[in-house]
CSV table of C-alpha atoms in Angstrom, one decimal:
chain,number,residue,atom,x,y,z
A,17,UNK,CA,163.4,15.7,73.6
A,18,UNK,CA,161.7,12.8,75.4
A,19,UNK,CA,162.7,14.1,78.8
A,20,UNK,CA,161.2,17.5,78.0
A,21,UNK,CA,158.0,15.8,76.9
A,22,UNK,CA,157.9,13.9,80.2
A,23,UNK,CA,158.3,17.2,82.2
A,24,UNK,CA,155.5,18.8,80.1
A,25,UNK,CA,153.3,15.8,80.8
A,26,UNK,CA,154.1,16.3,84.5
A,27,UNK,CA,152.3,19.7,84.4
A,28,UNK,CA,149.2,18.0,83.1
A,29,UNK,CA,149.4,15.4,85.9
A,30,UNK,CA,149.8,18.1,88.6
A,31,UNK,CA,146.8,19.9,87.1
A,32,UNK,CA,144.6,16.8,87.2
A,33,UNK,CA,145.6,16.0,90.8
A,34,UNK,CA,144.8,19.6,91.8
A,35,UNK,CA,141.4,19.3,90.1
A,36,UNK,CA,140.8,16.1,92.2
A,37,UNK,CA,141.7,18.0,95.3
A,38,UNK,CA,140.0,21.3,94.7
A,39,UNK,CA,137.2,20.1,92.3
A,40,UNK,CA,137.8,23.2,90.2
A,41,UNK,CA,139.7,24.1,87.1
A,42,UNK,CA,140.0,27.7,88.3
A,43,UNK,CA,141.5,27.0,91.7
A,44,UNK,CA,145.0,28.6,92.0
A,45,UNK,CA,146.8,25.2,92.3
A,46,UNK,CA,145.1,24.1,89.1
A,47,UNK,CA,145.6,27.3,87.1
A,48,UNK,CA,149.3,27.6,87.8
A,49,UNK,CA,150.6,24.3,86.3
A,50,UNK,CA,148.2,24.7,83.3
A,51,UNK,CA,149.6,28.1,82.6
A,52,UNK,CA,153.2,27.1,82.9
A,53,UNK,CA,152.6,23.9,80.8
A,54,UNK,CA,151.1,25.9,78.0
A,55,UNK,CA,153.8,28.6,78.2
A,56,UNK,CA,156.5,25.9,78.0
A,57,UNK,CA,154.8,24.2,75.0
A,58,UNK,CA,154.6,27.6,73.2
A,59,UNK,CA,158.3,28.1,73.8
A,60,UNK,CA,159.5,24.8,72.3
A,61,UNK,CA,159.6,26.1,68.7
A,62,UNK,CA,162.2,28.7,69.8
A,63,UNK,CA,164.4,26.2,71.6
A,64,UNK,CA,167.6,25.4,69.7
A,65,UNK,CA,168.5,22.7,72.2
A,66,UNK,CA,165.4,21.5,74.0
A,67,UNK,CA,167.4,19.4,76.4
A,68,UNK,CA,168.9,22.5,77.9
A,69,UNK,CA,165.5,23.6,79.1
A,70,UNK,CA,164.7,20.4,81.0
A,71,UNK,CA,166.4,21.4,84.3
A,72,UNK,CA,164.6,24.8,84.4
A,73,UNK,CA,161.2,23.4,83.5
A,74,UNK,CA,161.6,20.6,85.9
A,75,UNK,CA,162.2,23.1,88.7
A,76,UNK,CA,159.0,25.0,87.7
A,77,UNK,CA,157.1,21.7,87.8
A,78,UNK,CA,158.5,21.0,91.3
A,79,UNK,CA,157.3,24.5,92.4
A,80,UNK,CA,153.8,23.7,91.0
A,81,UNK,CA,153.8,20.5,93.0
A,82,UNK,CA,154.9,22.3,96.2
A,83,UNK,CA,152.1,24.9,95.5
A,84,UNK,CA,149.7,22.0,95.4
A,85,UNK,CA,151.0,20.6,98.7
A,86,UNK,CA,150.4,24.0,100.3
A,87,UNK,CA,146.9,23.9,98.8
A,88,UNK,CA,146.3,20.4,100.3
A,89,UNK,CA,147.5,21.5,103.7
A,90,UNK,CA,144.9,24.2,103.8
A,91,UNK,CA,142.1,21.8,103.4
A,92,UNK,CA,141.9,21.4,107.2
A,93,UNK,CA,140.2,24.9,107.3
A,94,UNK,CA,136.5,24.8,106.5
A,95,UNK,CA,134.4,27.9,105.7
A,96,UNK,CA,130.7,28.0,106.3
A,97,UNK,CA,128.7,29.8,103.7
A,98,UNK,CA,127.9,33.5,104.1
A,99,UNK,CA,124.8,34.6,102.3
A,100,UNK,CA,124.4,38.2,101.0
A,101,UNK,CA,121.0,39.8,100.6
A,102,UNK,CA,121.9,43.1,99.1
A,103,UNK,CA,123.1,44.9,96.0
A,104,UNK,CA,126.8,44.7,95.1
A,105,UNK,CA,127.2,48.4,95.6
A,106,UNK,CA,126.1,47.9,99.2
A,107,UNK,CA,128.6,45.1,99.7
A,108,UNK,CA,131.5,47.3,98.4
A,109,UNK,CA,130.7,50.8,99.5
A,110,UNK,CA,132.0,53.7,97.3
A,111,UNK,CA,133.6,51.3,94.9
A,112,UNK,CA,132.2,53.1,91.9
A,113,UNK,CA,133.5,56.4,93.2
A,114,UNK,CA,137.0,54.9,93.8
A,115,UNK,CA,137.1,53.3,90.3
A,116,UNK,CA,136.0,56.6,88.7
A,117,UNK,CA,138.6,58.6,90.6
A,118,UNK,CA,141.4,56.1,89.8
A,119,UNK,CA,140.3,56.1,86.1
A,120,UNK,CA,140.6,59.9,86.0
A,121,UNK,CA,144.0,59.7,87.7
A,122,UNK,CA,145.1,57.2,85.0
A,123,UNK,CA,143.9,59.5,82.3
A,124,UNK,CA,145.7,62.4,84.0
A,125,UNK,CA,148.9,60.3,84.2
A,126,UNK,CA,148.6,59.7,80.5
A,127,UNK,CA,148.1,63.4,79.7
A,128,UNK,CA,151.1,64.4,81.9
A,129,UNK,CA,153.3,61.9,80.2
A,130,UNK,CA,152.2,63.0,76.7
A,131,UNK,CA,152.7,66.7,77.5
A,132,UNK,CA,156.1,66.2,79.2
A,133,UNK,CA,157.3,64.6,76.0
A,134,UNK,CA,156.2,67.6,73.9
A,135,UNK,CA,153.4,65.9,72.1
A,136,UNK,CA,149.6,66.5,72.0
A,137,UNK,CA,146.7,64.2,72.9
A,138,UNK,CA,145.9,63.9,69.2
A,139,UNK,CA,149.1,61.9,68.8
A,140,UNK,CA,147.6,59.1,70.9
A,141,UNK,CA,145.3,58.3,67.9
A,142,UNK,CA,148.2,57.8,65.5
A,143,UNK,CA,150.4,54.7,65.4
A,144,UNK,CA,153.3,56.8,64.3
A,145,UNK,CA,152.7,59.3,67.1
A,146,UNK,CA,152.6,56.6,69.7
A,147,UNK,CA,155.8,55.1,68.3
A,148,UNK,CA,157.6,58.4,68.4
A,149,UNK,CA,156.5,59.1,72.0
A,150,UNK,CA,157.6,55.6,73.0
A,151,UNK,CA,161.0,56.0,71.4
A,152,UNK,CA,161.5,59.5,72.9
A,153,UNK,CA,160.3,58.4,76.3
A,154,UNK,CA,162.7,55.5,76.5
A,155,UNK,CA,165.5,57.9,75.4
A,156,UNK,CA,164.9,60.6,78.0
A,157,UNK,CA,163.4,58.6,81.0
A,158,UNK,CA,165.1,55.2,80.7
A,159,UNK,CA,168.4,55.9,79.1
A,160,UNK,CA,168.7,59.6,79.6
A,161,UNK,CA,169.2,61.9,82.6
A,162,UNK,CA,165.6,63.1,82.9
A,163,UNK,CA,163.5,61.8,85.7
A,164,UNK,CA,159.7,61.9,86.2
A,165,UNK,CA,158.4,64.7,88.4
A,166,UNK,CA,156.7,64.2,91.7
A,167,UNK,CA,153.2,64.7,90.3
A,168,UNK,CA,153.9,62.3,87.4
A,169,UNK,CA,155.1,59.6,89.9
A,170,UNK,CA,152.0,59.9,92.1
A,171,UNK,CA,149.7,59.7,89.1
A,172,UNK,CA,151.5,56.6,87.8
A,173,UNK,CA,151.0,54.9,91.2
A,174,UNK,CA,147.3,55.8,91.1
A,175,UNK,CA,147.2,54.5,87.5
A,176,UNK,CA,148.6,51.2,88.6
A,177,UNK,CA,146.2,51.1,91.6
A,178,UNK,CA,143.1,51.4,89.3
A,179,UNK,CA,143.0,48.1,87.5
A,180,UNK,CA,142.4,45.9,90.6
A,181,UNK,CA,139.5,48.1,91.7
A,182,UNK,CA,138.2,48.2,88.1
A,183,UNK,CA,138.4,44.5,87.6
A,184,UNK,CA,136.4,43.9,90.8
A,185,UNK,CA,133.8,46.4,89.8
A,186,UNK,CA,133.5,45.0,86.3
A,187,UNK,CA,132.9,41.6,87.9
A,188,UNK,CA,130.1,42.6,90.3
A,189,UNK,CA,128.2,45.3,88.4
A,190,UNK,CA,125.4,44.4,86.0
A,191,UNK,CA,125.0,47.7,84.1
A,192,UNK,CA,126.7,48.0,80.8
A,193,UNK,CA,127.6,51.6,81.4
A,194,UNK,CA,129.2,50.8,84.7
A,195,UNK,CA,131.2,48.0,83.2
A,196,UNK,CA,132.7,50.5,80.8
A,197,UNK,CA,133.8,52.5,83.9
A,198,UNK,CA,135.4,49.2,85.2
A,199,UNK,CA,137.4,48.9,82.0
A,200,UNK,CA,138.7,52.5,82.1
A,201,UNK,CA,141.6,52.0,84.6
A,202,UNK,CA,142.8,49.1,82.5
A,203,UNK,CA,142.5,51.2,79.3
A,204,UNK,CA,144.4,54.1,80.9
A,205,UNK,CA,147.4,52.0,82.2
A,206,UNK,CA,147.6,50.3,78.8
A,207,UNK,CA,148.0,53.6,77.1
A,208,UNK,CA,150.5,54.8,79.8
A,209,UNK,CA,152.5,51.7,79.0
A,210,UNK,CA,152.4,52.5,75.3
A,211,UNK,CA,153.6,56.1,75.8
A,212,UNK,CA,156.4,55.0,78.0
A,213,UNK,CA,157.3,52.1,75.7
A,214,UNK,CA,156.9,49.6,78.6
A,215,UNK,CA,154.9,46.4,78.5
A,216,UNK,CA,155.0,46.3,82.3
A,217,UNK,CA,152.0,48.6,82.4
A,218,UNK,CA,150.0,45.9,80.6
A,219,UNK,CA,151.7,43.0,82.5
A,220,UNK,CA,151.0,44.4,85.9
A,221,UNK,CA,147.8,46.4,85.1
A,222,UNK,CA,146.3,43.5,83.1
A,223,UNK,CA,147.3,40.9,85.7
A,224,UNK,CA,145.7,42.9,88.6
A,225,UNK,CA,142.6,43.6,86.6
A,226,UNK,CA,142.2,40.0,85.5
A,227,UNK,CA,143.0,38.7,89.0
A,228,UNK,CA,140.4,41.0,90.7
A,229,UNK,CA,137.8,40.2,88.0
A,230,UNK,CA,138.3,36.5,88.5
A,231,UNK,CA,138.1,36.7,92.3
A,232,UNK,CA,135.0,38.9,92.1
A,233,UNK,CA,133.3,36.5,89.8
A,234,UNK,CA,134.1,33.6,92.1
A,235,UNK,CA,132.4,35.3,95.1
A,236,UNK,CA,129.3,33.4,96.2
A,237,UNK,CA,129.7,30.5,93.7
A,238,UNK,CA,129.5,27.7,96.3
A,239,UNK,CA,126.1,26.6,94.9
A,240,UNK,CA,127.3,27.0,91.2
A,241,UNK,CA,130.1,24.5,90.6
A,242,UNK,CA,129.9,25.0,86.8
A,243,UNK,CA,130.8,28.7,87.2
A,244,UNK,CA,134.5,27.8,87.7
A,245,UNK,CA,134.7,25.9,84.4
A,246,UNK,CA,133.2,28.8,82.4
A,247,UNK,CA,135.5,31.2,84.1
A,248,UNK,CA,138.5,29.0,83.3
A,249,UNK,CA,137.9,29.4,79.5
A,250,UNK,CA,136.9,33.1,79.8
A,251,UNK,CA,140.0,34.0,81.8
A,252,UNK,CA,142.2,31.9,79.5
A,253,UNK,CA,141.0,34.0,76.5
A,254,UNK,CA,141.4,37.3,78.4
A,255,UNK,CA,144.9,36.3,79.6
A,256,UNK,CA,146.0,35.7,76.0
A,257,UNK,CA,144.5,38.9,74.7
A,258,UNK,CA,145.7,41.1,77.5
A,259,UNK,CA,149.1,39.7,78.6
A,260,UNK,CA,150.3,38.3,75.3
A,261,UNK,CA,148.5,40.2,72.5
A,262,UNK,CA,148.6,43.7,73.9
A,263,UNK,CA,152.1,43.2,75.3
A,264,UNK,CA,153.3,42.2,71.9
A,265,UNK,CA,151.6,45.2,70.4
A,266,UNK,CA,153.4,47.5,72.7
A,267,UNK,CA,156.7,45.9,71.6
A,268,UNK,CA,155.8,46.7,68.0
A,269,UNK,CA,155.2,50.3,69.0
A,270,UNK,CA,158.5,50.4,71.0
A,271,UNK,CA,160.6,49.2,68.1
A,272,UNK,CA,158.8,50.8,65.2
A,273,UNK,CA,161.0,53.9,65.2
A,274,UNK,CA,164.5,52.9,63.9
A,275,UNK,CA,163.4,49.3,63.1
A,276,UNK,CA,165.6,48.0,66.0
A,277,UNK,CA,163.9,44.6,65.8
A,278,UNK,CA,162.2,42.6,63.1
A,279,UNK,CA,158.6,41.4,63.5
A,280,UNK,CA,159.8,37.9,64.0
A,281,UNK,CA,162.0,38.9,66.9
A,282,UNK,CA,159.2,40.9,68.5
A,283,UNK,CA,156.9,38.0,68.3
A,284,UNK,CA,159.5,35.8,69.9
A,285,UNK,CA,160.3,38.3,72.7
A,286,UNK,CA,157.6,37.1,75.3
A,287,UNK,CA,159.1,33.6,75.2
A,288,UNK,CA,162.5,34.9,76.2
A,289,UNK,CA,161.4,35.0,79.9
A,290,UNK,CA,161.3,31.2,80.2
A,291,UNK,CA,164.3,30.7,78.0
A,292,UNK,CA,166.4,33.2,80.1
A,293,UNK,CA,165.3,31.4,83.3
A,294,UNK,CA,166.1,28.0,81.9
A,295,UNK,CA,169.5,29.1,80.7
A,296,UNK,CA,170.4,30.7,84.0
A,297,UNK,CA,169.2,27.7,86.0
A,298,UNK,CA,171.1,25.3,83.8
A,299,UNK,CA,174.3,27.3,84.2
A,300,UNK,CA,174.0,28.3,87.9
A,301,UNK,CA,170.6,27.9,89.6
A,302,UNK,CA,171.7,29.5,92.8
A,303,UNK,CA,172.1,32.8,94.5
A,304,UNK,CA,175.2,34.2,92.9
A,305,UNK,CA,176.2,36.9,95.4
A,306,UNK,CA,174.8,35.6,98.7
A,307,UNK,CA,171.1,35.6,99.6
A,308,UNK,CA,169.4,38.9,98.9
A,309,UNK,CA,166.7,38.5,101.6
A,310,UNK,CA,163.8,39.8,99.5
A,311,UNK,CA,165.7,42.5,97.5
A,312,UNK,CA,164.9,41.2,94.1
A,313,UNK,CA,161.3,40.4,95.0
A,314,UNK,CA,160.8,44.0,96.1
A,315,UNK,CA,163.6,45.5,93.9
A,316,UNK,CA,162.4,49.0,93.3
A,317,UNK,CA,161.5,49.5,97.0
A,318,UNK,CA,164.9,48.1,98.0
A,319,UNK,CA,166.7,50.5,95.8
A,320,UNK,CA,164.6,53.4,97.1
A,321,UNK,CA,165.6,52.4,100.6
A,322,UNK,CA,169.3,52.6,99.6
A,323,UNK,CA,170.1,49.0,99.1
A,324,UNK,CA,172.1,48.2,96.1
A,325,UNK,CA,172.7,44.9,94.2
A,326,UNK,CA,173.5,44.3,90.6
A,327,UNK,CA,170.5,44.2,88.2
A,328,UNK,CA,170.0,41.0,86.3
A,329,UNK,CA,172.0,41.2,83.1
A,330,UNK,CA,170.5,40.6,79.6
A,331,UNK,CA,171.7,37.4,78.0
A,332,UNK,CA,171.7,36.2,74.3
A,333,UNK,CA,169.2,33.4,73.8
A,334,UNK,CA,169.8,32.9,70.1
A,335,UNK,CA,166.2,33.9,69.0
A,336,UNK,CA,166.2,37.0,71.3
A,337,UNK,CA,167.9,38.5,74.3
A,338,UNK,CA,166.3,39.0,77.8
A,339,UNK,CA,167.1,40.3,81.3
A,340,UNK,CA,163.7,39.0,82.6
A,341,UNK,CA,164.1,35.5,84.3
A,342,UNK,CA,160.6,34.8,85.6
A,343,UNK,CA,159.8,35.0,89.3
A,344,UNK,CA,161.8,31.9,90.1
A,345,UNK,CA,165.3,33.6,89.8
A,346,UNK,CA,164.2,36.4,92.1
A,347,UNK,CA,163.0,33.8,94.7
A,348,UNK,CA,166.2,31.8,94.5
A,349,UNK,CA,168.4,34.9,94.7
A,350,UNK,CA,166.4,36.1,97.7
A,351,UNK,CA,165.8,33.0,99.7
A,352,UNK,CA,167.9,30.2,98.2
A,353,UNK,CA,166.5,27.1,96.5
A,354,UNK,CA,165.0,25.5,99.7
A,355,UNK,CA,163.7,28.9,101.0
A,356,UNK,CA,162.1,29.7,97.7
A,357,UNK,CA,160.1,26.4,97.9
A,358,UNK,CA,158.9,27.3,101.4
A,359,UNK,CA,157.7,30.7,100.0
A,360,UNK,CA,155.8,28.9,97.2
A,361,UNK,CA,154.4,26.4,99.7
A,362,UNK,CA,153.1,29.4,101.8
A,363,UNK,CA,151.5,31.1,98.8
A,364,UNK,CA,149.8,27.8,97.8
A,365,UNK,CA,148.4,27.5,101.3
A,366,UNK,CA,147.1,31.1,101.4
A,367,UNK,CA,145.8,30.9,97.8
A,368,UNK,CA,143.7,27.8,98.4
A,369,UNK,CA,142.4,29.1,101.7
A,370,UNK,CA,141.4,32.4,100.1
A,371,UNK,CA,139.8,30.6,97.1
A,372,UNK,CA,137.5,28.5,99.3
A,373,UNK,CA,136.7,31.5,101.5
A,374,UNK,CA,135.7,33.6,98.5
A,375,UNK,CA,133.6,30.9,97.0
A,376,UNK,CA,131.8,30.6,100.3
A,377,UNK,CA,131.0,34.3,100.1
A,378,UNK,CA,133.6,35.9,102.4
A,379,UNK,CA,134.5,39.3,100.8
A,380,UNK,CA,137.5,40.0,103.1
A,381,UNK,CA,139.4,37.2,101.4
A,382,UNK,CA,139.1,38.8,97.9
A,383,UNK,CA,142.3,40.7,98.4
A,384,UNK,CA,144.6,37.7,99.2
A,385,UNK,CA,143.0,35.6,96.4
A,386,UNK,CA,143.5,38.5,93.9
A,387,UNK,CA,147.2,38.8,94.9
A,388,UNK,CA,147.8,35.1,94.5
A,389,UNK,CA,146.2,35.1,91.0
A,390,UNK,CA,148.2,38.2,90.1
A,391,UNK,CA,151.4,36.5,91.4
A,392,UNK,CA,150.8,33.6,89.1
A,393,UNK,CA,150.1,35.8,86.0
A,394,UNK,CA,153.0,38.2,86.6
A,395,UNK,CA,155.3,35.4,87.8
A,396,UNK,CA,155.9,34.3,84.2
A,397,UNK,CA,158.0,37.4,83.9
A,398,UNK,CA,159.1,38.7,87.3
A,399,UNK,CA,158.0,39.3,90.9
A,400,UNK,CA,154.6,40.8,91.6
A,401,UNK,CA,156.2,43.4,93.8
A,402,UNK,CA,159.2,44.2,91.7
A,403,UNK,CA,157.9,47.7,91.0
A,404,UNK,CA,156.7,50.4,93.4
A,405,UNK,CA,153.4,51.4,91.7
A,406,UNK,CA,151.9,47.9,91.5
A,407,UNK,CA,153.0,47.3,95.1
A,408,UNK,CA,151.3,50.4,96.4
A,409,UNK,CA,148.2,49.6,94.4
A,410,UNK,CA,148.1,46.1,95.8
A,411,UNK,CA,148.3,47.4,99.4
A,412,UNK,CA,145.5,49.9,98.8
A,413,UNK,CA,143.3,47.2,97.2
A,414,UNK,CA,143.8,44.6,100.0
A,415,UNK,CA,143.3,47.3,102.7
A,416,UNK,CA,140.0,48.4,101.1
A,417,UNK,CA,138.7,44.8,101.0
A,418,UNK,CA,139.8,44.0,104.6
A,419,UNK,CA,137.9,47.1,105.8
A,420,UNK,CA,134.7,46.6,103.9
A,421,UNK,CA,134.7,42.8,103.8
A,422,UNK,CA,134.2,42.4,107.5
A,423,UNK,CA,130.7,43.4,108.7
A,424,UNK,CA,131.8,44.4,112.1
A,425,UNK,CA,134.7,46.7,111.2
A,426,UNK,CA,134.4,50.2,112.6
A,427,UNK,CA,135.2,51.9,109.3
A,428,UNK,CA,132.5,49.9,107.5
A,429,UNK,CA,130.0,51.0,110.1
A,430,UNK,CA,131.0,54.6,109.5
A,431,UNK,CA,130.4,54.1,105.8
A,432,UNK,CA,127.1,52.5,106.6
A,433,UNK,CA,126.1,55.6,108.5
A,434,UNK,CA,126.9,57.6,105.4
A,435,UNK,CA,124.3,55.8,103.4
A,436,UNK,CA,125.2,52.2,102.9
A,437,UNK,CA,122.9,49.4,104.0
A,438,UNK,CA,124.2,46.9,106.6
A,439,UNK,CA,125.8,43.6,105.6
A,440,UNK,CA,123.7,40.6,106.6
A,441,UNK,CA,125.1,37.1,107.2
A,442,UNK,CA,127.5,35.2,109.4
A,443,UNK,CA,130.9,36.7,110.4
A,444,UNK,CA,133.7,35.9,108.0
A,445,UNK,CA,136.7,34.0,109.1
């Protein structure tokens, strides 16, 4: 037990060192070890043999340290401040229209899912109705021979795209009615996840919304160092509510029909990710069938392209079972132990670079920073790009910000001629 406590203390040490380097509790290299340390502490009560978890948690601690090294290497790049003298809507042209469209697409995706299962919209307002839809959906779509139609697939992709745009809009708008609009894509993807009995809607949708919200609130905070500390506690509460609370609620809905799991098992379920990873790492900790070269990091896309590798099996953990092994197994299976550390080093480098650029006011870096935050949130379960919908949504979000974030882009000038005022300030890096 002492060795596990030493590893847990290591997460605190890395967090403090990162704070000394970045001077912020909300910098990516600080958030990651804090998140993993708290997750590991919360998992301790479920550990039958705590010593068995030491190798896996030690590897995660090493990754947090490597992430911090990448952050430190990026300190050689300095960003001058860019001052903005306009309204947020001018800085992000047509963002309200985009969020509104994606929110409607998410609601349409929900309606199509409910109708395809033979239920009515009224059933969404009933716990029993949601539970029956979830059970039937998993029977016909996950374990049956029925597949989603083309329209349903497109709408689901749009539903996954909405939260990132909604999170950014919620962060920059000041009108209460518009903030409600910023919440709508998140609300829609959450209900879609409930109908399909999948907590991944909340995991990915919530992570993208939260990451974009956080990045948006950090924009132009170079002269407000206290803003990061306030955001740290705000995001911590939102993370627990969205990614843990709502996810557990969906599990209750999923297993309500038939009583497949007791309440205790459902509450323990989220902690199976770390336990599954630690068990696999203790027993193997290496690519078991040759390096997959990115297959498991982009699994759904890989299968769509015709590549085929065995899915990770579910294993019995004593307090639950799980086939979700955190992002670290996917990284090792894809790139090997050393290669996975190089990937984490690169993400730490980009994340810190993007963080300082956004704080200095450079909008075009919002996309990369949002993806790094989302990678950290989702990584406690699996790879950020494991599913097609979130991957497509991430590409659209980053592309939008790269276009509108640079004042000299041709597309932005075209948007300006359609009614947006010109960006003023220095040219972003």
